[in-house]
Every structure is written in structure tokens, then in C-alpha cells.
Coordinates of C-alpha atoms and ligand atoms in Angstrom, one line a residue:
X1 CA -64.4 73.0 -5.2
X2 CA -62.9 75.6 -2.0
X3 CA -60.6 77.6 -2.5
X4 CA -59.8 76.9 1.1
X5 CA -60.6 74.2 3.7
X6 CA -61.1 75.3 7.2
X7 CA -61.2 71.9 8.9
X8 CA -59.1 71.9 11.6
X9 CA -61.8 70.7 13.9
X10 CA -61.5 67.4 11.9
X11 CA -57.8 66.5 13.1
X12 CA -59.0 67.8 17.0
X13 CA -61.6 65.0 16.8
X14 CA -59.2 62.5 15.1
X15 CA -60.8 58.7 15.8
X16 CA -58.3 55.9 14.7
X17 CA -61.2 53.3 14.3
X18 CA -57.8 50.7 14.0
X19 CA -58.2 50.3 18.0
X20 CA -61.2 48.5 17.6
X21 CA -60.2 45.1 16.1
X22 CA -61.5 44.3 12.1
X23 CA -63.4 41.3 12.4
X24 CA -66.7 40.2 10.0
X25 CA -69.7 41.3 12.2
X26 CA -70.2 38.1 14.2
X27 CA -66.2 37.9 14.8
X28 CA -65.6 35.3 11.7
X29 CA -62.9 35.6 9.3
X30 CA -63.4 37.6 6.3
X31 CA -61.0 36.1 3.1
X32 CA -61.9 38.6 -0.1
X33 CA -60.1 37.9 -3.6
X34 CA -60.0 41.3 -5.6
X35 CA -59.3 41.5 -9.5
X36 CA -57.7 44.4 -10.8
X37 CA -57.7 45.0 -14.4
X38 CA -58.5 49.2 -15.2
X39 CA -55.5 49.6 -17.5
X40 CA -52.1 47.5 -18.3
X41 CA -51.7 45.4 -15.2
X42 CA -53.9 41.8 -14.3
X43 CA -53.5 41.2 -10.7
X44 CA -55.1 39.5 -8.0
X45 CA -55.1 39.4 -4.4
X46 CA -56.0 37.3 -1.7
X47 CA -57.0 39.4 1.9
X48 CA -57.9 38.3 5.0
X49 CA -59.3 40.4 7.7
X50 CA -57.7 42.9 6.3
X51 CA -54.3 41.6 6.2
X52 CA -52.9 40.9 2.7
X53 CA -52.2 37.5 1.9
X54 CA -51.3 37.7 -1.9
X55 CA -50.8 40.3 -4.3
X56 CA -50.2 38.4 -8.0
X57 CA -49.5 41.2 -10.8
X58 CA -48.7 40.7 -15.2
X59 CA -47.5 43.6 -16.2
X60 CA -48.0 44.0 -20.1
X61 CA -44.9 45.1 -22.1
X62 CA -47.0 44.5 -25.9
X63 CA -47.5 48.0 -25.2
X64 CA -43.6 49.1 -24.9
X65 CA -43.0 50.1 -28.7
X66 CA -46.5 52.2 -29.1
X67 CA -45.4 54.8 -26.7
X68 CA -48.2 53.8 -24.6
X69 CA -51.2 51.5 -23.5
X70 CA -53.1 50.2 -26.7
X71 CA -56.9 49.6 -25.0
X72 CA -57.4 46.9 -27.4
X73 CA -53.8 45.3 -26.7
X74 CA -54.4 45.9 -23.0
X75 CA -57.8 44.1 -23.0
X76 CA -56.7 40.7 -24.6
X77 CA -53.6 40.6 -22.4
X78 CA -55.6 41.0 -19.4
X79 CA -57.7 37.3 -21.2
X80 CA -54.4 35.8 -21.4
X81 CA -53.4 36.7 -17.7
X82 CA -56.0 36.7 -15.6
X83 CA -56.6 33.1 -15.2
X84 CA -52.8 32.5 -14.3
X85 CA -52.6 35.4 -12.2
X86 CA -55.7 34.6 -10.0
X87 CA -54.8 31.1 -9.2
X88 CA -51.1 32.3 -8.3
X89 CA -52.9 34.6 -6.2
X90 CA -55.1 31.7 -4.4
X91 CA -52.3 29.6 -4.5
X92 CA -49.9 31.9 -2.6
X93 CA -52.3 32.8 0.0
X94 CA -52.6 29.2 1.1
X95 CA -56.5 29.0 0.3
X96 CA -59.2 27.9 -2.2
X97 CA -61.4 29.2 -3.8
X98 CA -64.2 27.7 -1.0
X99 CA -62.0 30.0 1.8
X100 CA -63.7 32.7 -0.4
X101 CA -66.1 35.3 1.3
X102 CA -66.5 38.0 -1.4
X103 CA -65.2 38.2 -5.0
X104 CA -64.1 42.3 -6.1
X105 CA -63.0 43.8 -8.7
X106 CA -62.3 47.0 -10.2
X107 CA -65.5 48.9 -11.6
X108 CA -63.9 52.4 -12.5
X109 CA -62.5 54.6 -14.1
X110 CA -60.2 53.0 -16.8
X111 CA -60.1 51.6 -20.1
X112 CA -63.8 49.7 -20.9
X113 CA -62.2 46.8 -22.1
X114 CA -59.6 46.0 -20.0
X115 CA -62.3 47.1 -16.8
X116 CA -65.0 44.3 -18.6
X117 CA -62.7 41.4 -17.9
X118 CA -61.7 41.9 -14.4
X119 CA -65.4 42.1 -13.9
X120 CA -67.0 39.8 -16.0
X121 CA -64.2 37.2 -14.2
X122 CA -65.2 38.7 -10.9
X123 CA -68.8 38.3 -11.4
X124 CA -68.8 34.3 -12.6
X125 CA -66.6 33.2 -9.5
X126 CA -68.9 34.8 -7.4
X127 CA -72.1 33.2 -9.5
X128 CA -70.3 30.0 -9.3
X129 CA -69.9 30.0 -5.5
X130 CA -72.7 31.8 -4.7
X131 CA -71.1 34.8 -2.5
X132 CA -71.1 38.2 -2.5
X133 CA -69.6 40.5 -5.5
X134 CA -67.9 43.9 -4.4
X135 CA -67.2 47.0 -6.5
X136 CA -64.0 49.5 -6.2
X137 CA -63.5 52.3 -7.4
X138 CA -59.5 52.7 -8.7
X139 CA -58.9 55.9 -7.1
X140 CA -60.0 55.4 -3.7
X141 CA -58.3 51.9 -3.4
X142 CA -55.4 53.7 -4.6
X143 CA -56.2 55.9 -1.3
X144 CA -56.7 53.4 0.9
X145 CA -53.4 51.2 0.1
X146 CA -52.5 53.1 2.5
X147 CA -54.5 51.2 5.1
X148 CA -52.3 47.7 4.2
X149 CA -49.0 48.3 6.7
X150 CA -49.6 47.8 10.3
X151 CA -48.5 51.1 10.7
X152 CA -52.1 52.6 9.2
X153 CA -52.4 56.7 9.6
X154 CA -54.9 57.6 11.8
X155 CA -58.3 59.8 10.4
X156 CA -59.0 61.9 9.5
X157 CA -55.7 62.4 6.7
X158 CA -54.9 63.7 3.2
X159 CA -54.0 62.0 0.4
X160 CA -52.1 63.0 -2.9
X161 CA -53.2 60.3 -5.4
X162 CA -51.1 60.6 -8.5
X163 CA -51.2 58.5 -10.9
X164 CA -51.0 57.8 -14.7
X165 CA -54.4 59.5 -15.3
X166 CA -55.2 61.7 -12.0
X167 CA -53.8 63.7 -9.6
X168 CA -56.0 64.7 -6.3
X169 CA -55.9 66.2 -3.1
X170 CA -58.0 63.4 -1.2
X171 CA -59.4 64.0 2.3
X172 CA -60.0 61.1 3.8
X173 CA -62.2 60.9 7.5
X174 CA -62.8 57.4 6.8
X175 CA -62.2 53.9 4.8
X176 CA -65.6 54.5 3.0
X177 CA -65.7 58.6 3.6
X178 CA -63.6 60.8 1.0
X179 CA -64.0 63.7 -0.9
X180 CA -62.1 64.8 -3.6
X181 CA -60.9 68.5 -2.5
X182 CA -58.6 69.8 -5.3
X183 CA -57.5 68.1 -8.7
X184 CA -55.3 68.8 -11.9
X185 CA -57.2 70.6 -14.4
X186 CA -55.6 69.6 -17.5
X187 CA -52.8 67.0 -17.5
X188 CA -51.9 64.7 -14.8
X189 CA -48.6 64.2 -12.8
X190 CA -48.2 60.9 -14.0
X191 CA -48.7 62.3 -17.5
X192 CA -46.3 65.0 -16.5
X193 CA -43.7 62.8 -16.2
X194 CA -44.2 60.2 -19.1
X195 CA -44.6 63.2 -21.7
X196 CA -41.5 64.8 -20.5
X197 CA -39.9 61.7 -21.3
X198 CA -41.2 61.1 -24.5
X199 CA -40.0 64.7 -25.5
X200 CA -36.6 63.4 -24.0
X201 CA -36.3 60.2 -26.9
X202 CA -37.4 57.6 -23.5
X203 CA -39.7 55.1 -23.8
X204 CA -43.5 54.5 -22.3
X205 CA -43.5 55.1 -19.0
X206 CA -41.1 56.9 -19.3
X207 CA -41.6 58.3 -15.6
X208 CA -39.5 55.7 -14.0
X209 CA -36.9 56.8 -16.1
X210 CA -36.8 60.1 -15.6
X211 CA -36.8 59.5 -11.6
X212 CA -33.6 57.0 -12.4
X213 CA -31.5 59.2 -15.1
X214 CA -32.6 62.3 -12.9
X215 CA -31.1 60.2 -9.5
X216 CA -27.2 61.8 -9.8
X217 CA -28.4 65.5 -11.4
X218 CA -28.7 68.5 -10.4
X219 CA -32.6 70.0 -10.1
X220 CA -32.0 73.1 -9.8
X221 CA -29.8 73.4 -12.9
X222 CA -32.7 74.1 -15.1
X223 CA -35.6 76.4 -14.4
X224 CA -38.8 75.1 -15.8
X225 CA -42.1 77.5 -14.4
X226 CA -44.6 76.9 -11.6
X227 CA -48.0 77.6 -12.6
X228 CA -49.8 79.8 -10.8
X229 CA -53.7 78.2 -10.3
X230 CA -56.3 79.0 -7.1
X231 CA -57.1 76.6 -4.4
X232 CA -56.1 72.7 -4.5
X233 CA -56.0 72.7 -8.0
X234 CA -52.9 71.3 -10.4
X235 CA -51.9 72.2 -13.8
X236 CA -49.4 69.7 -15.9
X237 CA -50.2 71.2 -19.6
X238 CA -47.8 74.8 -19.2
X239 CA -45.1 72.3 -18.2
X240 CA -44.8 69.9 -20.8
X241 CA -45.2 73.1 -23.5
X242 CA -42.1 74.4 -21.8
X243 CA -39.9 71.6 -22.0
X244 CA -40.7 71.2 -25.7
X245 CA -39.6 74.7 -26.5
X246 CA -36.8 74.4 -23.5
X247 CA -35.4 71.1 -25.9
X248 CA -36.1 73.1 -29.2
X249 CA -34.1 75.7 -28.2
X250 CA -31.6 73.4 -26.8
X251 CA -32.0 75.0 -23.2
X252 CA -31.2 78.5 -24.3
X253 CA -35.0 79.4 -23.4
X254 CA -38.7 77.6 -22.3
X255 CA -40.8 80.1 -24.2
X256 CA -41.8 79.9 -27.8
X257 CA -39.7 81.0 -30.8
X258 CA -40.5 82.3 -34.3
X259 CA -36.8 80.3 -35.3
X260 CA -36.0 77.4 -32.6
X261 CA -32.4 78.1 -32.5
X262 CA -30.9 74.6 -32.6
X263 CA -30.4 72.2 -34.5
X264 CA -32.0 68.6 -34.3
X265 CA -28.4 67.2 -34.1
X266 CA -27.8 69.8 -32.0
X267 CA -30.6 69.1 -29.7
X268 CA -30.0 65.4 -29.5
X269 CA -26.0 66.5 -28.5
X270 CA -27.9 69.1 -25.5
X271 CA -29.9 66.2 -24.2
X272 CA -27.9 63.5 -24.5
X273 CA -24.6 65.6 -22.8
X274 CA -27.4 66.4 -20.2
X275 CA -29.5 64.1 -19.3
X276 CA -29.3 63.3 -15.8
X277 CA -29.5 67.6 -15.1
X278 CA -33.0 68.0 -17.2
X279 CA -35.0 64.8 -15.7
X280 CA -33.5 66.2 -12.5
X281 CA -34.5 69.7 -13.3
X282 CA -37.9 68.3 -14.9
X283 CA -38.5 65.8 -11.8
X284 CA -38.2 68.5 -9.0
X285 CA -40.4 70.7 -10.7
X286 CA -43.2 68.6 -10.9
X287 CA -42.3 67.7 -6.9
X288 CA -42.3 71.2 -6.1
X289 CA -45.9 71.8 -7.8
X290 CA -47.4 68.9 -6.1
X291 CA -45.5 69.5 -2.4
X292 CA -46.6 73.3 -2.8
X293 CA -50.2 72.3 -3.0
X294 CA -50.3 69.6 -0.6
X295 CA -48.5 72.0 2.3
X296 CA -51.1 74.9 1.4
X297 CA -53.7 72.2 1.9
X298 CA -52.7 70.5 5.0
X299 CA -52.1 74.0 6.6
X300 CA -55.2 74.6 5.7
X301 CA -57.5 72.0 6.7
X302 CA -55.8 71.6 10.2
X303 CA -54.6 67.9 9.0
X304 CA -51.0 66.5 9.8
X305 CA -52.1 62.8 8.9
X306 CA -50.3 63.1 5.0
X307 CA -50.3 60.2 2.8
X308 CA -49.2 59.6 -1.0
X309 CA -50.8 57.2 -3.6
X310 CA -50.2 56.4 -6.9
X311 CA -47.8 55.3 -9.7
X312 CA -45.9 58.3 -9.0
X313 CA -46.3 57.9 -5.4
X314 CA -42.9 55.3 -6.5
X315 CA -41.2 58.5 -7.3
X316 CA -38.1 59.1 -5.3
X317 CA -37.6 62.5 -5.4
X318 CA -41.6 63.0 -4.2
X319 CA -40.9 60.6 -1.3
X320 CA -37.8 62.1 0.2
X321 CA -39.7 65.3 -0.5
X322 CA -42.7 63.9 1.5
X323 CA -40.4 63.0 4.3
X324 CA -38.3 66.0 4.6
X325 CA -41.2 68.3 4.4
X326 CA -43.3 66.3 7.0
X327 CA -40.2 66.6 9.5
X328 CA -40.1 70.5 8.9
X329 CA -44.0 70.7 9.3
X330 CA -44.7 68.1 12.3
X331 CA -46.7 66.0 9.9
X332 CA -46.9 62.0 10.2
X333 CA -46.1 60.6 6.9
X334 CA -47.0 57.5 5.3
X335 CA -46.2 56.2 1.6
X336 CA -47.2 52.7 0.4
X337 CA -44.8 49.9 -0.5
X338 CA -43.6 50.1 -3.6
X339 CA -45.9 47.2 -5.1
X340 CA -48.5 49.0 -3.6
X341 CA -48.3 52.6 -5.1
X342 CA -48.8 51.1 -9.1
X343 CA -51.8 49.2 -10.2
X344 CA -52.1 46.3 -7.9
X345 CA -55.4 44.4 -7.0
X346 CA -54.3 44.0 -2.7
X347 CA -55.6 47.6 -2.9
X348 CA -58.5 46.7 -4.4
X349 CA -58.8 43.8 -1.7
X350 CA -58.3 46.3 0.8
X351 CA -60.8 48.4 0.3
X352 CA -63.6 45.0 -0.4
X353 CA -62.8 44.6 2.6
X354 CA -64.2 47.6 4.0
X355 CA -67.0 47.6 1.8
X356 CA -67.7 43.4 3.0
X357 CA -67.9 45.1 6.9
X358 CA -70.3 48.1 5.8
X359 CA -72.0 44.8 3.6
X360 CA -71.7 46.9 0.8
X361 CA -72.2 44.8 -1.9
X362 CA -73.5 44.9 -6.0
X363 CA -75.6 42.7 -8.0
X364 CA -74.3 41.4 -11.2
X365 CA -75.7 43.2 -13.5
X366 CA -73.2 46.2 -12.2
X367 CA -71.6 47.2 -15.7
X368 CA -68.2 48.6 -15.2
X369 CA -67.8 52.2 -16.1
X370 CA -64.9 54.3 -17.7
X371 CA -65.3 57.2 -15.8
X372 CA -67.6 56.8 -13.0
X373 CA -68.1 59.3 -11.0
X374 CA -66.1 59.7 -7.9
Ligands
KG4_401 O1 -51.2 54.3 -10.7 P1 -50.5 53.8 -11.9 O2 -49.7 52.6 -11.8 O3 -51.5 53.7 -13.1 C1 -52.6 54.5 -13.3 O4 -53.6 54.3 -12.6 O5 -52.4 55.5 -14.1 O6 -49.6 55.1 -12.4 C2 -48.8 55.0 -13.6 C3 -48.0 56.2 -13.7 C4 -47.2 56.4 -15.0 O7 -47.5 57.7 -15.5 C5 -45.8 56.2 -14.6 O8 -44.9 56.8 -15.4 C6 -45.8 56.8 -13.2 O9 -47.0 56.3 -12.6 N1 -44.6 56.3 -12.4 C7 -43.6 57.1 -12.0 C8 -42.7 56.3 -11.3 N2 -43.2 55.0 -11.3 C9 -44.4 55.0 -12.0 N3 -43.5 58.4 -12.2 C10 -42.3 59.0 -11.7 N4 -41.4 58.3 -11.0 C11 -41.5 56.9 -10.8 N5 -40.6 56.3 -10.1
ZN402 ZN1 -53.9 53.5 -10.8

């Protein structure tokens, strides 16, 4: 991984390849239904040249009172859902399954089983009607979700991905073209926030909450530290330690004590008289960490095409920070919908569709993969 990027020729020779129009190669109408299935949501979507038609998703609260996603749980949810949630998805896109170009489906990374029945599902529609199969990978769709508006950013751009079980500087020259140029080390955002909360008494995922409770506090009430690691690089892991000791010592201090000095009553009283204050202060730090990288890279590579991704891409506090910062810097800024920053198969169809045009397709015996390589 580089320490620095020095790109800047890259966003001279900037090509939007969205002035040429996205037809099939012979000009014919390319309809792609895409399964996702890597963790806790089914969904399925419906895409036609590269507009989305349909974006069906079942989210999976079984998982609620664990604290977080039981893989077996996850995987016979996903057998209850996904029939339900892909003929919603046909059905609301106004097509059959004979409209059908190209079946997808998510290959990697995620949990095994909950990946197997997205693509064994996947693999016997497109047996059945004899068409091509596609495989995504979860990250890069998660990219290229930003490639659904009609408002696309123009190549080459960046892209923080941050998610549940990543966080990556992406630079992105074209739909199939990335490279992965910096990346959390330990911890990722997503985890960030959902631990912090879990420290905090919230439930799983608990980063939603945090953004919400945090909404009306003040971030810079508490101090929590910014680690200090080379390059494009993230680290999560010093953070969550110091909220722990931060609530053990009932916000007296972030460091480790021989003697915590409160309380557990006492500690419960701290964070329940201050709740909106610490997921502000807890919230803003973990913006600040992420903006600080993604400025040092964009300065760096030359690039003022700057997009988000991700679960956490929902995050308010990331997205006014996004906005504020690209109107300081000159960048052009662009953050998926919300239904598109969570797991949601139209980014899978999105990126099939991509693939379907560079007729990159896989034979069935492709075996989905926890953690493919990028
Ligand atoms: O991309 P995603 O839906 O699933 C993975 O691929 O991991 O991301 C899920 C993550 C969870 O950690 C969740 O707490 C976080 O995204 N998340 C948020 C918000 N909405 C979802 N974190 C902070 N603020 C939000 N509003
Ligand atoms: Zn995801």
C-alpha cells in the first residue's frame, strides 16, 4: 500500500464514459435480476440498461436480541425470504422472469451461508432459463451504487466504502477498474460505531442509534483521541478501548485505571444524563478520522470526483461532513440514496450490469467465497 498517491494526471485525463449511451453491444435492452444475500438482508433487484427498476429488501430482526448477526440465523432467514423477495422484485419491475438477460448474485466476502443461498438461487434461475450467471463482489457494488442516480460522478473518483465489516479508500478509474488504496487495519467504521453503542447499553446496530441520539448534542463536548497511522490507512480498535475506560470512569478520563472511579450506578446515571453529548462526541470522532483521511487522499491523488459507500455512508453527521468539506475543497460530491448505502441487491444489479457489457460472466460451478480477494 503507498504511503502517498501522486495521481493527479488521472483527474487531467478525466473520461466520463456516461456520454456514450449504455446499451447491450448490438443496442438491445439488457434486464439483469441481482440477489443479494452476504449478511442479514435478502434483496433483489430488477435493472434495465442500467436504470433500476426494483430494489426488494427483508431485513432480519431474529438477530435483534443477540447483539448481532447469528450466521446460522442469518442463513435460514435468507430461505424463508428469498423466494418472496425475488418475485416482489420481478413483480415491481413490471417483467418476467423471460424479460431476464442475466441472473447475479453476490459471491463475496460475507458470511458462507447466508452468501450459498443467494447463489445457489442465482445459479438455478439462470440453469432454468438458460442465460448467463454474473458474480459481484460486495465491496465494489457497494462502490459502484454510486453509478444508480442520473447524476453519476465522472472518472476517475474516490470512494470511502464503510460498512459493517470494511472501511476503504477506493480509487475508482472505471465501473470494472478499482484498486483498494488505503484500509482500516484493525476494526472497521461500521464496527466503530455499533461497539460504541454496545458499550453505551444500545442495541445491534447500534450505529443508527448513535447518529439519532447524537442528532441534538454537542461533539465537541467530549474528547475521544485520533490515532495517528501512515498513509490511507484507518484504525477503529484505540477508539472503542477509550470509550470503555471513558464510561468506566464515568467521563473523568479515556485512559486506563488501576481503580475505575465510578460506580456502575454511577456510570449508568453519567450516560444516561448524557447521552445525546457522548454519541455526539463519539460520532464526530469517528467523522473526523475518516474525513481526515479521505482529504489527505484526494489532495493527494489530484482527484475531486469524492464519493461515499456503505452502511455508514447513512450516517448524518459523515454526510453533512462530506458536503461541507467538498464546498471548502472544490470537490464534487456524491452520496447514494439511502436504500442504496446498506445492503441492497440494485447495487449488485448495477454492477451485473457492467460486467453483462464487458460479457463477464461465471460458470456454475463458481462457489461463493467468504473473503475473496478484492
Ligand atoms: O453496508 P452495511 O449495510 O453492511 C455491511 O456490509 O456491513 O453496513 C452496516 C453498518 C452497521 O455497522 C451499521 O451500524 C452501520 O452500517 N450504519 C450506520 C448508520 N446506518 C447504518 N452507522 C452510523 N450511522 C448510521 N446512520
Ligand atoms: Zn455491505
Amino acid at each position: 500500500m503507498n504511503d502517498t498517491l501522486n495521481n493527479s494526471s488521472l483527474a487531467d485525463n478525466a473520461v466520463n464514459i456516461f456520454k456514450q449511451p449504455l446499451q447491450g453491444g448490438d443496442g438491445s435492452v439488457v434486464t439483469i435480476l441481482a440477489i443479494e444475500s452476504s449478511c442479514d438482508e435478502t434483496s433483489a433487484s430488477v435493472c434495465r440498461d442500467g436504470i433500476i427498476l426494483s430494489n426488494s429488501i427483508a431485513t432480519q430482526s431474529v438477530h435483534e436480541k443477540y447483539g448481532g448477526v447469528v450466521p446460522e440465523l442469518a442463513s435460514r432467514a435468507h430461505l424463508q425470504n428469498i423466494v418472496p423477495v425475488v418475485d416482489e422484485a420481478i413483480t415491481t419491475a413490471g417483467c418476467s422472469l423471460d424479460d431476464i438477460n442475466a441472473f447475479a448474485f453476490t459471491q463475496a466476502p460475507g458470511l458462507i451461508g447466508s452468501l450459498l443461498v443467494g447463489a445457489q438461487f442465482a445459479k438455478s434461475m439462470a440453469l432454468a432459463m438458460d442465460k448467463p450467471l454474473i458474480a459481484v463482489h460486495h465491496m465494489r457494488a457497494h462502490v459502484l451504487a454510486n453509478l444508480i442516480p442520473t447524476d453519476k460522478p465522472a472518472f476517475p473518483f474516490l470512494c470511502l466504502t464503510v460498512s459493517g465489516g470494511h472501511t476503504q479508500i477506493v480509487l475508482c478509474e472505471s465501473p470494472l477498474q478499482m484498486k483498494v488504496i488505503g484500509e482500516t487495519i484493525d476494526d472497521a467504521a461500521g464496527e466503530a460505531f455499533d461497539k460504541s453503542a454496545k458499550l453505551l447499553g444500545l442495541p445491534y446496530p447500534g450505529g443508527p442509534l448513535i447518529d439519532q441520539y447524537g442528532t441534538n448534542g454537542n461533539p465537541n463536548r467530549f474528547a475521544f483521541p485520533e490515532p495517528q497511522i501512515p498513509g490511507y490507512n484507518f484504525s477503529f480498535s484505540g477508539l472503542k478501548t477509550s470509550i470503555l475506560y471513558f464510561l468506566k470512569n464515568a467521563g473523568t478520563s479515556t485512559v486506563f485505571k488501576e481503580s475505575f472511579t465510578a460506580t456502575a450506578e454511577e456510570r449508568q446515571l453519567f450516560i444516561d444524563e448524557n447521552m445525546a453529548d457522548i454519541c455526539a462526541s463519539i460520532q464526530g470522532r469517528i467523522v473526523s478520522i475518516l474525513m481526515n483521511k479521505l482529504k489527505k487522499a484526494a489532495k493527494e491523488t489530484g482527484i475531486k470526483n469524492i464519493c461515499i459507500a456503505g452502511g455508514v455512508s447513512a450516517n448524518k453527521g459523515l454526510r453533512t461532513a462530506l458536503q461541507e468539506t467538498g464546498a471548502n475543497l472544490g470537490w464534487k460530491t456524491y452520496i447514494p440514496a439511502f436504500e442504496y448505502c446498506t445492503d441492497n441487491a440494485a447495487m449488485i444489479a448495477i454492477t451485473a450490469y457492467y460486467k453483462y457489457l464487458n460479457q463477464d460472466f461465471v460458470s456454475l460451478h463458481t462457489v461463493p467465497s467468504a473473503r475473496a480477494a478484492w
